[in-house]
Coordinates of C-alpha atoms in Angstrom, one line a residue:
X1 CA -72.4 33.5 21.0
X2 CA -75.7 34.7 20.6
X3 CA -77.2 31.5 19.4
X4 CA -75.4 29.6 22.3
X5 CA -77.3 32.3 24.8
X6 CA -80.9 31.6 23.3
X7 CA -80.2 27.6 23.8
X8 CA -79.7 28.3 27.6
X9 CA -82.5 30.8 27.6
X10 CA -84.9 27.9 26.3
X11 CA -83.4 25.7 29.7
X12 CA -83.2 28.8 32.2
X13 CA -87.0 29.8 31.0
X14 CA -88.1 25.9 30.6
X15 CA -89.3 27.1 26.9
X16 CA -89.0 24.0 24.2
X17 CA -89.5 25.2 20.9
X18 CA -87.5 27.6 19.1
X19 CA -90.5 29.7 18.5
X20 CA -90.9 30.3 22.2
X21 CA -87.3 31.0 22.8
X22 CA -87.0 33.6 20.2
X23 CA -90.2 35.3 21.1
X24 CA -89.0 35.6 24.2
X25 CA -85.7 36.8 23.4
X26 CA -87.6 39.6 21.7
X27 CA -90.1 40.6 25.1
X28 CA -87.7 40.6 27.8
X29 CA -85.5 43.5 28.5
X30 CA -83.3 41.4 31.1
X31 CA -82.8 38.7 28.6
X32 CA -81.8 41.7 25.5
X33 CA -79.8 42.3 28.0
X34 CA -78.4 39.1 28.3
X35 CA -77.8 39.1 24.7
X36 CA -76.2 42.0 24.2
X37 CA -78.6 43.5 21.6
X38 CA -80.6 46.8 22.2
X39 CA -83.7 47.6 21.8
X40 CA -83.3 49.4 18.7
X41 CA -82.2 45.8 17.1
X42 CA -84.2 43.1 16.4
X43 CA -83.6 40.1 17.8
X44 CA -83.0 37.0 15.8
X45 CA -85.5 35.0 14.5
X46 CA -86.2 31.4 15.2
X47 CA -84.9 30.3 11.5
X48 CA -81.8 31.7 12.6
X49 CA -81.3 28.6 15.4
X50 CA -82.1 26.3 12.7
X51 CA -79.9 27.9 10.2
X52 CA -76.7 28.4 12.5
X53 CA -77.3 25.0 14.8
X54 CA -77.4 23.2 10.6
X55 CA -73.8 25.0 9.9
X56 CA -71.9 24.5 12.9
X57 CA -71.3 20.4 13.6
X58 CA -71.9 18.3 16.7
X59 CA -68.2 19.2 18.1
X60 CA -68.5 23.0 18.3
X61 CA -71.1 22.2 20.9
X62 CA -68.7 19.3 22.5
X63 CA -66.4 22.0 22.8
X64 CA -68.7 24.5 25.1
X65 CA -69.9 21.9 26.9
X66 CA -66.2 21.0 27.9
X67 CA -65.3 24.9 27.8
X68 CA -68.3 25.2 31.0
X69 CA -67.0 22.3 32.6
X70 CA -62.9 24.0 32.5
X71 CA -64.9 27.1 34.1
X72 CA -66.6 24.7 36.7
X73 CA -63.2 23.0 37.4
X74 CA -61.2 26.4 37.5
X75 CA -63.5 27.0 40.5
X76 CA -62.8 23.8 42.7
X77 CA -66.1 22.6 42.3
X78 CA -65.7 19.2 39.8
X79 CA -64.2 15.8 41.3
X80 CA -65.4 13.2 39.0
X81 CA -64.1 10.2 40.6
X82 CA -67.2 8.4 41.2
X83 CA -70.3 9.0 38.6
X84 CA -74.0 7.9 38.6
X85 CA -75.0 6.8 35.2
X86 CA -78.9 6.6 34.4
X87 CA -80.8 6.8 31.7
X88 CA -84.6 8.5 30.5
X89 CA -87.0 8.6 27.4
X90 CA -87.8 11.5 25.3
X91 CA -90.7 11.9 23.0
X92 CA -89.8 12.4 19.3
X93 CA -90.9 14.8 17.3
X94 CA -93.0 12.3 15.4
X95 CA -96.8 10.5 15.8
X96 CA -97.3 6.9 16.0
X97 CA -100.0 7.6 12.6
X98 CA -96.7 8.4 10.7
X99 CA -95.1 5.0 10.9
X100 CA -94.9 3.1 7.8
X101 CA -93.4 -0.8 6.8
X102 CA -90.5 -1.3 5.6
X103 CA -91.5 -4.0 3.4
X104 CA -93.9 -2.2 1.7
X105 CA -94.2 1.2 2.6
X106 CA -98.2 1.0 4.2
X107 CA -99.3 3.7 6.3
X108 CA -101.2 2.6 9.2
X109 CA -104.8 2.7 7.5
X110 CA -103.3 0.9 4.1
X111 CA -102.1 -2.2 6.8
X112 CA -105.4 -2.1 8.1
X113 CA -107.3 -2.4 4.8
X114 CA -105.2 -5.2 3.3
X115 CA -105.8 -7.2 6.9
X116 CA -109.5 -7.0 6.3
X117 CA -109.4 -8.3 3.0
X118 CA -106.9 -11.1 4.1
X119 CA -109.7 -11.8 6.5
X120 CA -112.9 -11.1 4.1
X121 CA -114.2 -8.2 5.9
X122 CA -113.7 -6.4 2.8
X123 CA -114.6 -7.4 -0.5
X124 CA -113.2 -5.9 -4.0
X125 CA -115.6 -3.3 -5.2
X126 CA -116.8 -2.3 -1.3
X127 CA -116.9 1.2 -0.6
X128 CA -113.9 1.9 1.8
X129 CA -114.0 1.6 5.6
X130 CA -114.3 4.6 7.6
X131 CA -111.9 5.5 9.8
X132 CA -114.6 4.4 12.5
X133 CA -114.4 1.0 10.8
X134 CA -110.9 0.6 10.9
X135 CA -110.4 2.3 14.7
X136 CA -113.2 -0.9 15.2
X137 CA -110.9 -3.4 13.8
X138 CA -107.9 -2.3 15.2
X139 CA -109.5 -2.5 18.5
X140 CA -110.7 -5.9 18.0
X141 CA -107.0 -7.1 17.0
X142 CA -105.7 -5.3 20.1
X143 CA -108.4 -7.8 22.7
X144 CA -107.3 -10.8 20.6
X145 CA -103.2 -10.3 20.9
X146 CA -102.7 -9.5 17.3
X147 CA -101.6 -6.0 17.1
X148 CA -97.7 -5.9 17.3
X149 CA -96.0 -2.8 16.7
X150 CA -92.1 -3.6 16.4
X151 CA -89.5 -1.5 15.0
X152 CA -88.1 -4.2 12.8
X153 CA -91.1 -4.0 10.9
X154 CA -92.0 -0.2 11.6
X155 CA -90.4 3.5 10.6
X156 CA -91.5 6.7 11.3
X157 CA -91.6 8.3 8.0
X158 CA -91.2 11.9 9.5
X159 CA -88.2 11.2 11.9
X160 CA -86.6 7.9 11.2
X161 CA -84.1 7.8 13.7
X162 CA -87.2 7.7 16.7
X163 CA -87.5 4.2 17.4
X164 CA -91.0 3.2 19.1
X165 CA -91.1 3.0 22.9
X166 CA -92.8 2.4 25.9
X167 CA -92.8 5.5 28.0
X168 CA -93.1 5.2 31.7
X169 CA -96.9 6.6 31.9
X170 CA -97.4 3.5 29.8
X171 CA -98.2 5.0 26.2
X172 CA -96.8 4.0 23.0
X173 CA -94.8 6.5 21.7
X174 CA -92.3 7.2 18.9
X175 CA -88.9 8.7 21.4
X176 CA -85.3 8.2 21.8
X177 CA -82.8 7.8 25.2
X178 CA -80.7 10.4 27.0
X179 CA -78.2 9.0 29.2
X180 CA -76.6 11.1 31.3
X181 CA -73.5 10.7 33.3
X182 CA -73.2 12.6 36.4
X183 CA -70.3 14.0 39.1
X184 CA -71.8 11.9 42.4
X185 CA -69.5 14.7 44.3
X186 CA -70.7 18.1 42.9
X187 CA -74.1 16.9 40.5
X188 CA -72.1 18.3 37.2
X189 CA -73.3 16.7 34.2
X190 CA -70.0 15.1 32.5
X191 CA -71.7 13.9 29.6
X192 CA -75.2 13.8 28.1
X193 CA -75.8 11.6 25.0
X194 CA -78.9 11.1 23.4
X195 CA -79.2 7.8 21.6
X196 CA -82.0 5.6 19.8
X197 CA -85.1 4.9 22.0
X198 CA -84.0 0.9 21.2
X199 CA -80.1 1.2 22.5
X200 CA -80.3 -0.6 26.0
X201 CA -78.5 0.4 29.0
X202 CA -75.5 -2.4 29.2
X203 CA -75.1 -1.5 25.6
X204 CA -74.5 2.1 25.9
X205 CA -73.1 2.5 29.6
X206 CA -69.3 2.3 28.4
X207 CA -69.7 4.5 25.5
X208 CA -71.5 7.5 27.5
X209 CA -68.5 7.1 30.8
X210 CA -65.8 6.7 27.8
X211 CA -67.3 10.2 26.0
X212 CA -67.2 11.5 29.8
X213 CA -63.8 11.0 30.0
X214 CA -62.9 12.8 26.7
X215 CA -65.2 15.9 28.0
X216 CA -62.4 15.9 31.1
X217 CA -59.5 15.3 29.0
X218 CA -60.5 18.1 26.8
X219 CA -61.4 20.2 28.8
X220 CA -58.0 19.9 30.2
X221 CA -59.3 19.1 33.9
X222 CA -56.5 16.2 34.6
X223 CA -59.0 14.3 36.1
X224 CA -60.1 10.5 36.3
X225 CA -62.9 8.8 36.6
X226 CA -62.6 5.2 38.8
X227 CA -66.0 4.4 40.1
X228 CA -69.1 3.8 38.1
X229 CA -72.9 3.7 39.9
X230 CA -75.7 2.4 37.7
X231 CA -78.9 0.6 39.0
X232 CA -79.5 -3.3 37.7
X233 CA -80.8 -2.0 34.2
X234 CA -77.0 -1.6 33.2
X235 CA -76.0 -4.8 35.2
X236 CA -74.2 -7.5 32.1
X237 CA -71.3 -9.5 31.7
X238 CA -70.1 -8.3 29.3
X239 CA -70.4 -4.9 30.6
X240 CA -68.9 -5.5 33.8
X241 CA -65.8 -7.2 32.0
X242 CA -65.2 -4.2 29.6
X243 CA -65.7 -2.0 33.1
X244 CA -62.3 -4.4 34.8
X245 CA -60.5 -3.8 31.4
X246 CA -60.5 -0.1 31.2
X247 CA -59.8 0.1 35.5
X248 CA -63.2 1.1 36.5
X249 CA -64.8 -0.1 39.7
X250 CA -68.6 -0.6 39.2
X251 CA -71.3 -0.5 41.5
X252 CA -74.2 -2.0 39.7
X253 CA -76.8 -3.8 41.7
X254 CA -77.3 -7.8 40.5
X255 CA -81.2 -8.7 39.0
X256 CA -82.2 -11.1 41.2
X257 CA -82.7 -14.7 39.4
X258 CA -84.5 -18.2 41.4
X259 CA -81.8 -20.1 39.5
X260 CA -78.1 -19.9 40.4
X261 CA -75.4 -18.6 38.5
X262 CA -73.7 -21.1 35.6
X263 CA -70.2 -20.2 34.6
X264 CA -69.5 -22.8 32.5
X265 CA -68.3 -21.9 28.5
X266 CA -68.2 -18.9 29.8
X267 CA -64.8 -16.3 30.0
X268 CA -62.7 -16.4 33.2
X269 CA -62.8 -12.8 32.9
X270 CA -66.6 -12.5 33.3
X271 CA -67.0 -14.5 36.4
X272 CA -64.4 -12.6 38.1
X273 CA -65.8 -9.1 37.0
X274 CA -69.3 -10.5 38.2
X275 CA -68.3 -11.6 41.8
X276 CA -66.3 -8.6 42.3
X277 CA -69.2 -6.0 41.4
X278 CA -71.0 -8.5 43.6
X279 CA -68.8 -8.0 46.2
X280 CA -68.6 -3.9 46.4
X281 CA -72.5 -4.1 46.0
X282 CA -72.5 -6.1 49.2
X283 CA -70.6 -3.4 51.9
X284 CA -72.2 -0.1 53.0
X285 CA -70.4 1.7 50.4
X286 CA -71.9 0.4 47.5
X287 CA -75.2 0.6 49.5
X288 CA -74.7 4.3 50.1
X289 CA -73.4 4.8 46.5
X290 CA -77.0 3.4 45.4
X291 CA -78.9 6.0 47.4
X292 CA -76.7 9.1 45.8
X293 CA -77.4 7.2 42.6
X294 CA -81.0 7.4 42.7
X295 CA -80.9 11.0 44.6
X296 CA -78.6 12.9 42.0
X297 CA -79.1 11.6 38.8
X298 CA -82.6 11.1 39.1
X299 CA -82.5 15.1 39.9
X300 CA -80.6 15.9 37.0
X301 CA -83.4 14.6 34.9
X302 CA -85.8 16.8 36.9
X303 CA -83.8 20.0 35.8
X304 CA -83.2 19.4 32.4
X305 CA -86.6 17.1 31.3
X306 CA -88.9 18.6 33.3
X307 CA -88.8 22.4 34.6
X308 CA -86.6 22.6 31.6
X309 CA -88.6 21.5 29.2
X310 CA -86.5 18.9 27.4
X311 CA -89.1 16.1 27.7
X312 CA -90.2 16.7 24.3
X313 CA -88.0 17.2 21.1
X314 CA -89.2 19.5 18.4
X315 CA -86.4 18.4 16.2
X316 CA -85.9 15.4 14.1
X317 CA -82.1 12.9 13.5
X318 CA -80.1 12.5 16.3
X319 CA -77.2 14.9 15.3
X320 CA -80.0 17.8 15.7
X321 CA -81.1 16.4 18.9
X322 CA -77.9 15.9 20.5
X323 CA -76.5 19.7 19.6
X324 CA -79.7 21.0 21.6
X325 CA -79.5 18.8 24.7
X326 CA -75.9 19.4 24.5
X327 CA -76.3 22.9 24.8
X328 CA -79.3 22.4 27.7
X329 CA -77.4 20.2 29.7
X330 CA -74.2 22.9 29.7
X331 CA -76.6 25.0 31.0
X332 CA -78.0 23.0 33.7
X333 CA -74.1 22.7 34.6
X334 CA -73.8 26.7 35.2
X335 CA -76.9 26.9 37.0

């Protein structure tokens, strides 16, 4: 109980690391309080999150996540018939420097030397470049096109589930993708999934509404989602069809394309789940569904990411990462 306290403490305080959590575990009387220990007893130390969150698996936190969302229910307060999905990118607990290839395990600077000798910039029996030398170079590949970073070629060798991203300030970074899935009617996070910085948004849609579901079956809240709100990012066939097939109604706004639409060799089943979707999309509803959308979701992100300090992960693997956001987004629930 204790260790599922300090996790909300680190989103109700908007502390990140586990250092700063338990240190201020230890200097506030309210949050003691909170805790239920005096202050003749110490507190627990930061090792002691790592050490308990390493021994309890990813579906003791499922289960208070769901557990909040009975107490949220029991209230009157949860609908979930229509949900706004969207999606945001994390920085991993990992540098771009640590990235090494696959094929033959070169840091950075190693991959740098052997492209100067491939080039005759560097001789056998030359002193080695400086790291000025090689910043130089690397520089000078960038103005000509050459330097391509992909992650079929590239792991981080500190974290290798991060996969390398753009981030929306436009830097490189090593990160991964929380996708959250949101109660249009009352804002209650129904599910929060973190998955690889790569995964994109038609690919993971169903999988984060179908884990939103189980949180509701779970939880035993008997209830159902129908409708599914996701901007163009998530809009695919294939999607769209799965969407039909499990009886949800998307709203999902159509990328705009100068060519028309070519159904031939193509599935029955997709065209119809296409025009459909096209067709909701079209009335005021879906037009009004679009501006909750962007309004709600877009908020939850702002409570849990930014005043509460979940931009950054200080832990490495998914599994890890998931347990804490869990745990963050629960909380953002109560508040």
């Amino acid at each position: 109980g204790v260790y599922f306290r300090m996790l909300m403490i680190g989103y109700l305080e908007g502390i990140d690391s586990q250092r700063g959590i338990a240190w201020r575990c230890e200097d506030s009387l309210a949050l003691r309080r909170f805790l239920g220990i005096s202050l003749s007893e110490e507190t627990p130390d930061h090792s002691s999150l790592t050490r308990i969150r390493d021994r309890l698996p990813l579906s003791v936190h499922e289960e208070i996540f769901q557990y909040i969302l009975f107490v949220i229910e029991s209230h009157g307060l949860l609908k979930a018939q229509t949900v706004g999905v969207d999606s945001t990118l994390l920085e991993a607990n990992a540098a771009m420097k640590t990235i090494i290839r696959k094929d033959t395990g070169e840091d950075w600077k190693a991959y740098l030397k052997r492209l100067m000798r491939e080039e005759g910039l560097l001789q056998d029996g030359d002193a080695d470049p400086t790291d000025e030398d090689l910043r130089r170079f690397d520089k000078q590949r960038a103005k000509q096109g050459k330097k391509k970073v992909s992650n079929d070629e590239w792991v981080s060798a500190t974290d290798p589930s991060s996969r390398i991203v753009k981030m929306k300030d436009g830097r490189t970074h090593l990160g991964y993708k929380a996708e959250h899935v949101v109660d249009l009617e009352s804002e209650v996070i129904l599910s929060a999934t973190v998955y690889p910085g790569t995964d994109g948004d038609s690919e993971t849609l169903l999988m984060s509404v179908v884990a939103a579901q189980d949180h509701l079956d779970d939880s035993s809240c008997g209830l159902q989602i129908e409708e599914v709100v996701a901007d163009k990012g998530y809009h695919a066939n294939e999607t769209l069809a799965s969407s039909e097939e499990l009886d949800l109604r998307t709203y999902i706004p159509e990328p705009k394309s100068q060519y028309p639409r070519r159904w031939t060799e193509k599935p029955v089943e997709h065209q119809r789940a296409v025009v459909n979707n096209r067709r909701r999309m079209s009335r005021a509803k879906g037009k009004g569904l679009q501006r909750e959308r962007s309004e709600k979701v877009e908020r939850s992100f702002a409570h849990i990411c930014k005043t509460g300090g979940a931009r950054r992960t200080w832990l490495a693997g998914l599994d890890k990462i998931n347990k804490r956001y869990l745990i963050v987004a629960a909380a953002r629930n109560l508040g």
